[in-house]
XYZ file of C-alpha atoms in Angstrom:
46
model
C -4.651 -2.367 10.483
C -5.847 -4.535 7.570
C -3.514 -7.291 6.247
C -3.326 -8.546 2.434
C -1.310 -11.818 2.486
C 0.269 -11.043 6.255
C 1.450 -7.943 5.076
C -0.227 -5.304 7.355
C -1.359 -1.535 5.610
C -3.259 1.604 6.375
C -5.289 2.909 3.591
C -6.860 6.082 4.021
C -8.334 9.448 2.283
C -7.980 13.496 2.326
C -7.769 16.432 0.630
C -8.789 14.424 -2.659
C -6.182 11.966 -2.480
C -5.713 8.397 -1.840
C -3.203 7.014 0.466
C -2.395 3.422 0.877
C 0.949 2.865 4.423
C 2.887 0.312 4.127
C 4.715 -0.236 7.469
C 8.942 -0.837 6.766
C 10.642 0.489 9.454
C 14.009 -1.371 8.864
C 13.820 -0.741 4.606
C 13.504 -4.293 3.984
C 10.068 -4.750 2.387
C 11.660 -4.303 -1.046
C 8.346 -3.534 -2.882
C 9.108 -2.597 -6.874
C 7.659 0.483 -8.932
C 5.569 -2.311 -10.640
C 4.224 -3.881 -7.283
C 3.769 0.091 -6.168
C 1.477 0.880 -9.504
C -0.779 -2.503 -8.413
C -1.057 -2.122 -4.875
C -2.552 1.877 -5.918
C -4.670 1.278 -8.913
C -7.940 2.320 -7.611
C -10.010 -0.468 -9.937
C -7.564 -3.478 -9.180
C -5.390 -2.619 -6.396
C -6.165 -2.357 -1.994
């Protein structure tokens, strides 16, 4: 699992689409539509 500022991910491909896991499993990551649209822009983003 890769990290980008301690915060572990997955990123992965299939099917034609790109998929970028963020673990949360108690909901408390609080990540924000706009930090969403960053983290998956395929030019700028992971």
């Amino acid at each position: 699992m890769a990290t980008i500022n301690e915060v572990p991910f997955v990123k992965g491909h299939g099917t034609g689409n790109d998929f970028v896991v963020l673990p949360d499993l108690d909901g408390a990551r609080g990540i924000t539509a706009e930090q969403v649209r960053f983290l998956c822009d395929r030019h700028a983003g992971i």
